[in-house]
Coordinates of C-alpha atoms in Angstrom, one line a residue:
M1 CA -14.5 -18.7 -7.1
K2 CA -13.9 -18.2 -10.8
N3 CA -16.6 -18.0 -13.5
N4 CA -16.5 -19.1 -17.2
F5 CA -15.7 -15.7 -18.6
L6 CA -13.5 -14.0 -16.0
K7 CA -10.0 -15.0 -15.0
M8 CA -7.8 -13.2 -12.5
A9 CA -4.0 -13.4 -12.6
L10 CA -1.7 -12.1 -9.9
V11 CA 0.7 -9.4 -10.7
A12 CA 2.4 -7.9 -8.0
G13 CA -19.4 -15.0 32.4
M14 CA -19.9 -12.7 34.8
V15 CA -21.6 -9.4 35.0
S16 CA -20.4 -7.2 32.1
V17 CA -18.6 -4.1 33.0
A18 CA -17.7 -1.4 30.5
A19 CA -15.5 1.7 30.5
F20 CA -14.5 4.2 27.8
V21 CA -10.7 4.7 27.6
N22 CA -9.2 6.9 25.0
A23 CA -12.0 6.1 22.6
Q24 CA -11.6 2.4 23.2
T25 CA -14.2 0.3 25.0
A26 CA -13.3 -2.7 27.3
T27 CA -15.7 -5.3 28.5
Q28 CA -15.3 -8.5 30.5
G29 CA -15.3 -11.8 28.8
A30 CA -13.7 -13.5 25.8
G31 CA -16.5 -12.8 23.3
S32 CA -17.3 -14.8 20.2
K33 CA -13.7 -15.0 19.0
T34 CA -11.5 -17.8 20.1
I35 CA -8.5 -16.9 22.3
A36 CA -6.9 -20.4 22.1
S37 CA -4.3 -19.1 19.6
E38 CA -3.3 -16.0 21.5
V39 CA 0.5 -15.5 21.7
D40 CA 2.2 -14.3 24.8
G41 CA 4.6 -11.4 24.5
Q42 CA 3.9 -10.7 20.8
V43 CA 2.7 -7.5 19.3
D44 CA -1.0 -7.7 18.2
W45 CA -2.3 -6.3 14.9
V46 CA -6.0 -5.5 14.5
T47 CA -8.2 -3.5 12.2
V48 CA -9.9 -0.4 13.4
G49 CA -13.5 -1.1 14.4
S50 CA -12.8 -4.6 15.6
T51 CA -13.5 -6.1 19.1
M52 CA -10.7 -8.4 20.2
P53 CA -10.3 -10.7 23.2
Y54 CA -7.3 -10.7 25.5
S55 CA -6.7 -13.3 28.3
T56 CA -4.4 -14.1 31.1
N57 CA -3.6 -17.0 33.4
V58 CA -5.3 -16.7 36.7
T59 CA -4.0 -20.0 38.0
Q60 CA -0.9 -19.5 40.0
T61 CA 0.5 -23.0 40.7
S62 CA 3.6 -21.7 42.5
I63 CA 1.4 -20.7 45.5
D64 CA 1.0 -24.4 46.2
T65 CA 4.6 -24.8 47.3
W66 CA 4.3 -21.8 49.7
K67 CA 1.0 -23.1 51.1
A68 CA 2.6 -26.6 51.7
A69 CA 5.3 -25.0 53.9
L70 CA 2.8 -23.4 56.3
P71 CA 1.8 -25.0 59.6
A72 CA -1.2 -27.2 59.5
G73 CA -4.4 -25.2 59.8
F74 CA -2.6 -21.9 59.4
L75 CA -4.3 -21.1 56.1
T76 CA -8.1 -21.5 55.9
D77 CA -9.1 -18.7 53.5
E78 CA -9.3 -19.3 49.7
V79 CA -6.5 -18.0 47.6
T80 CA -7.6 -16.1 44.5
V81 CA -5.8 -14.2 41.8
E82 CA -7.2 -10.8 41.1
T83 CA -6.5 -9.0 37.8
K84 CA -6.4 -5.3 37.0
W85 CA -6.7 -4.6 33.3
S86 CA -5.6 -1.4 31.7
V87 CA -5.9 0.1 28.2
N88 CA -3.4 2.8 27.4
N89 CA -2.3 2.9 31.0
T90 CA -5.8 3.6 32.4
Q91 CA -7.4 0.9 34.5
V92 CA -10.7 -0.3 33.0
L93 CA -11.6 -3.6 34.9
A94 CA -10.5 -5.3 38.1
G95 CA -11.5 -8.5 39.9
V96 CA -11.1 -12.2 39.0
I97 CA -11.3 -11.5 35.3
P98 CA -9.3 -13.9 33.1
A99 CA -10.4 -12.3 29.8
I100 CA -11.6 -9.0 28.4
Q101 CA -12.7 -7.7 25.1
V102 CA -11.5 -4.3 23.7
N103 CA -13.2 -2.5 21.0
W104 CA -10.5 -0.7 19.0
T105 CA -11.9 2.5 17.6
T106 CA -8.8 4.7 17.3
L107 CA -5.9 4.2 14.8
G108 CA -2.4 4.0 16.1
A109 CA -0.2 2.2 18.6
Q110 CA -2.2 1.2 21.7
K111 CA -1.5 -0.9 24.8
V112 CA -3.2 -3.5 26.9
S113 CA -1.8 -4.5 30.3
V114 CA -2.7 -6.7 33.2
T115 CA -1.5 -6.8 36.7
N116 CA -2.0 -9.9 38.9
A117 CA -2.2 -9.9 42.7
L118 CA -2.8 -12.8 45.2
K119 CA -5.6 -12.3 47.6
I120 CA -6.0 -14.6 50.7
G121 CA -9.2 -13.7 52.5
S122 CA -9.1 -10.0 52.8
V123 CA -5.3 -9.7 52.6
Y124 CA -3.5 -8.9 49.4
G125 CA 0.0 -9.7 48.4
C126 CA 2.2 -7.4 46.3
D127 CA 1.3 -6.7 42.7
A128 CA 3.1 -8.7 40.1
T129 CA 5.1 -6.8 37.4
P130 CA 2.5 -5.8 34.8
S131 CA 2.3 -7.7 31.6
E132 CA 1.9 -5.5 28.5
K133 CA 1.0 -6.1 24.9
T134 CA 1.3 -3.4 22.2
V135 CA -1.6 -3.3 19.8
Y136 CA -1.3 -1.7 16.4
V137 CA -4.7 -0.6 15.1
L138 CA -4.5 -0.4 11.3
P139 CA -6.9 1.2 8.8
Q140 CA -9.4 -1.1 7.0
P141 CA -8.1 -2.3 3.7
T142 CA -9.2 -0.5 0.5
A143 CA -8.9 -1.0 -3.2
N144 CA -9.4 1.0 -6.4
V145 CA -10.0 0.3 -10.1
T146 CA -7.4 2.2 -12.0
S147 CA -8.4 1.2 -15.6
S148 CA -10.8 3.1 -17.7
N149 CA -13.9 1.9 -19.5
E150 CA -13.0 0.5 -22.9
L151 CA -14.6 0.0 -26.3
V152 CA -13.2 -3.0 -28.2
S153 CA -13.7 -4.9 -31.4
A154 CA -14.1 -8.6 -31.6
C155 CA -15.6 -10.9 -34.3
V156 CA -17.2 -14.3 -34.0
G157 CA -14.5 -16.8 -33.6
D158 CA -11.9 -14.4 -32.4
V159 CA -10.1 -15.1 -29.1
I160 CA -10.0 -11.7 -27.6
S161 CA -9.0 -10.8 -24.1
K162 CA -8.8 -7.4 -22.3
T163 CA -7.3 -6.6 -18.9
V164 CA -8.5 -4.3 -16.1
T165 CA -6.1 -3.1 -13.3
V166 CA -7.0 -3.0 -9.6
E167 CA -4.8 -1.7 -6.8
A168 CA -5.5 -3.2 -3.4
F169 CA -4.0 -1.7 -0.3
G170 CA -3.7 -3.7 2.9
V171 CA -1.6 -6.2 4.9
G172 CA -0.4 -9.3 3.1
E173 CA -3.0 -11.3 1.1
K174 CA -6.0 -9.2 0.0
N175 CA -9.2 -10.8 -1.1
L176 CA -11.4 -9.0 -3.6
T177 CA -15.1 -9.7 -3.9
Y178 CA -16.8 -8.8 -7.2
T179 CA -19.8 -9.4 -9.5
I180 CA -19.5 -9.4 -13.3
T181 CA -22.5 -8.8 -15.5
R182 CA -22.6 -9.9 -19.1
K183 CA -25.3 -8.4 -21.3
A184 CA -26.1 -8.9 -25.0
I185 CA -28.1 -6.6 -27.2
D186 CA -31.9 -7.0 -26.4
A187 CA -31.2 -9.7 -23.9
A188 CA -31.4 -10.0 -20.1
A189 CA -28.2 -9.6 -18.3
T190 CA -26.5 -12.5 -16.5
T191 CA -24.5 -11.9 -13.3
E192 CA -22.0 -14.0 -11.5
T193 CA -20.2 -13.4 -8.3
G194 CA -16.8 -14.4 -7.1
D195 CA -13.7 -13.6 -5.1
E196 CA -10.0 -13.7 -5.7
V197 CA -6.9 -13.6 -3.5
V198 CA -4.2 -11.1 -4.4
G199 CA -0.9 -10.3 -2.9
T200 CA 1.5 -12.4 -0.8
A201 CA 0.9 -13.8 2.7
Q202 CA 3.0 -12.3 5.5
A203 CA 4.0 -13.8 8.8
V204 CA 2.1 -11.8 11.4
A205 CA 4.6 -12.9 14.1
G206 CA 7.2 -10.9 12.2
F207 CA 5.3 -7.7 12.5
A208 CA 6.6 -7.2 16.1
E209 CA 9.7 -5.3 14.8
A210 CA 7.7 -2.2 14.0
V211 CA 7.7 0.3 16.8
T212 CA 5.3 3.0 15.6
I213 CA 2.1 3.0 13.7
G214 CA 3.7 5.0 10.9
E215 CA 6.4 2.3 10.5
A216 CA 3.7 -0.4 10.7
Q217 CA 1.7 1.1 7.9
A218 CA 4.7 1.9 5.7
K219 CA 6.3 -1.5 6.2
Y220 CA 3.4 -3.8 6.0
T221 CA 0.4 -2.2 4.3
T222 CA 1.3 -2.4 0.7
A223 CA -0.5 -1.9 -2.6
T224 CA -0.9 -4.8 -4.9
S225 CA -1.6 -4.3 -8.6
Q226 CA -3.9 -6.9 -10.1
T227 CA -4.9 -7.6 -13.7
I228 CA -8.3 -9.0 -14.5
T229 CA -8.6 -10.7 -17.8
V230 CA -11.9 -10.9 -19.5
D231 CA -11.7 -13.7 -22.1
N232 CA -13.7 -14.7 -25.2
L233 CA -15.2 -11.4 -25.8
A234 CA -18.3 -11.6 -28.0
P235 CA -19.6 -9.0 -30.5
G236 CA -22.4 -6.8 -29.0
F237 CA -21.8 -7.9 -25.4
I238 CA -21.2 -5.5 -22.5
Y239 CA -19.1 -6.7 -19.6
T240 CA -19.4 -4.8 -16.3
I241 CA -17.1 -5.8 -13.5
T242 CA -18.2 -4.4 -10.1
F243 CA -16.1 -4.8 -7.0
S244 CA -17.9 -4.7 -3.6
G245 CA -15.4 -5.5 -0.9
V246 CA -11.9 -6.2 0.1
S247 CA -10.3 -7.9 3.1
D248 CA -6.7 -8.4 4.2
Q249 CA -4.9 -10.7 6.6
I250 CA -5.6 -8.5 9.6
S251 CA -9.2 -7.7 8.9
R252 CA -10.0 -11.4 8.4
K253 CA -8.6 -12.0 11.8
S254 CA -10.3 -9.0 13.4
L255 CA -13.7 -8.3 11.9
E256 CA -16.9 -10.2 11.3
N257 CA -18.1 -11.2 7.8
N258 CA -14.7 -12.8 7.2
G259 CA -13.1 -9.3 7.4
V260 CA -14.7 -7.9 4.2
C261 CA -14.6 -4.1 4.2
A262 CA -16.2 -1.6 1.9
W263 CA -14.3 -1.1 -1.3
G264 CA -13.1 2.4 -0.3
G265 CA -11.6 3.5 -3.6
A266 CA -13.1 6.2 -5.8
K267 CA -13.8 3.7 -8.5
N268 CA -15.1 0.2 -8.2
T269 CA -16.6 -0.5 -11.6
V270 CA -15.2 -0.9 -15.1
T271 CA -17.1 -1.6 -18.3
I272 CA -15.8 -3.3 -21.5
A273 CA -18.2 -2.9 -24.5
V274 CA -17.7 -4.9 -27.6
I275 CA -18.8 -3.3 -30.9
P276 CA -21.8 -5.3 -32.3
A277 CA -21.3 -7.1 -35.6
A278 CA -22.9 -5.2 -38.5
E279 CA -26.0 -6.7 -40.1
S280 CA -25.8 -8.4 -43.5
T281 CA -27.8 -6.7 -46.2
A282 CA -28.7 -7.9 -49.7
I283 CA -27.2 -6.4 -52.8
K284 CA -29.9 -4.8 -55.0
H285 CA -29.9 -4.6 -58.7
V286 CA -32.1 -3.2 -61.5
T287 CA -35.2 -5.2 -62.1
N288 CA -35.0 -7.5 -65.1
L289 CA -37.4 -6.7 -67.9

């Protein structure tokens, strides 16, 4: 959303079971996030503090061919697929569990794995080869205002603009949320809110080439410089731009509230003050006799 005096321009189911594993928490179920778009075999990228779903296919259609070859009446017990879920090589859940949620609380390269086994009555078949997914847990995006407060001069009718620089650090497109307050001398302040996208979108599927968290952060979490242009400055007005949050591609996927995180930087506000116009005064002369 843009306002009339600020413009931004881009520069750069069942019973829940829980277990604690290496500071991560795993629970049964898919949770509130959709898992319809999950990708098999890809590296996952999440923001620290997020709770993400992981699912597997518990329907094994190949068993039907094997059952059909058995003598009539040979098999009377139900065939089920049991799953054993592990986080960082430690088993956390087991049973007929098609989906789990993991609360990622530790930065770094993590791993989710699942092992399937057929169970007919009380008899188990051999375990399948485990399926594994690497999960890179990245820091929350941050941003910082790098410009200083500024005193400027503008006269009525002048078309004056000033720029403020913000540096946003995160993956791909970052979204900055802000308020801007415009206050005249002896007048109530007016405040508007908005948000703006900065940076360039990146294909998450391509992130799989990174093999360590260090490489992931160095390669994909980049700082984007952003200039904010305050237009049509008026004499005597004070413009205060306050940034309240920032999100990136991974936090918007991972976290609630559309992925908006705390600003994080040391500075989130900048003020531009315009010198008031001087008052006109009459010219006095000696009184006529």
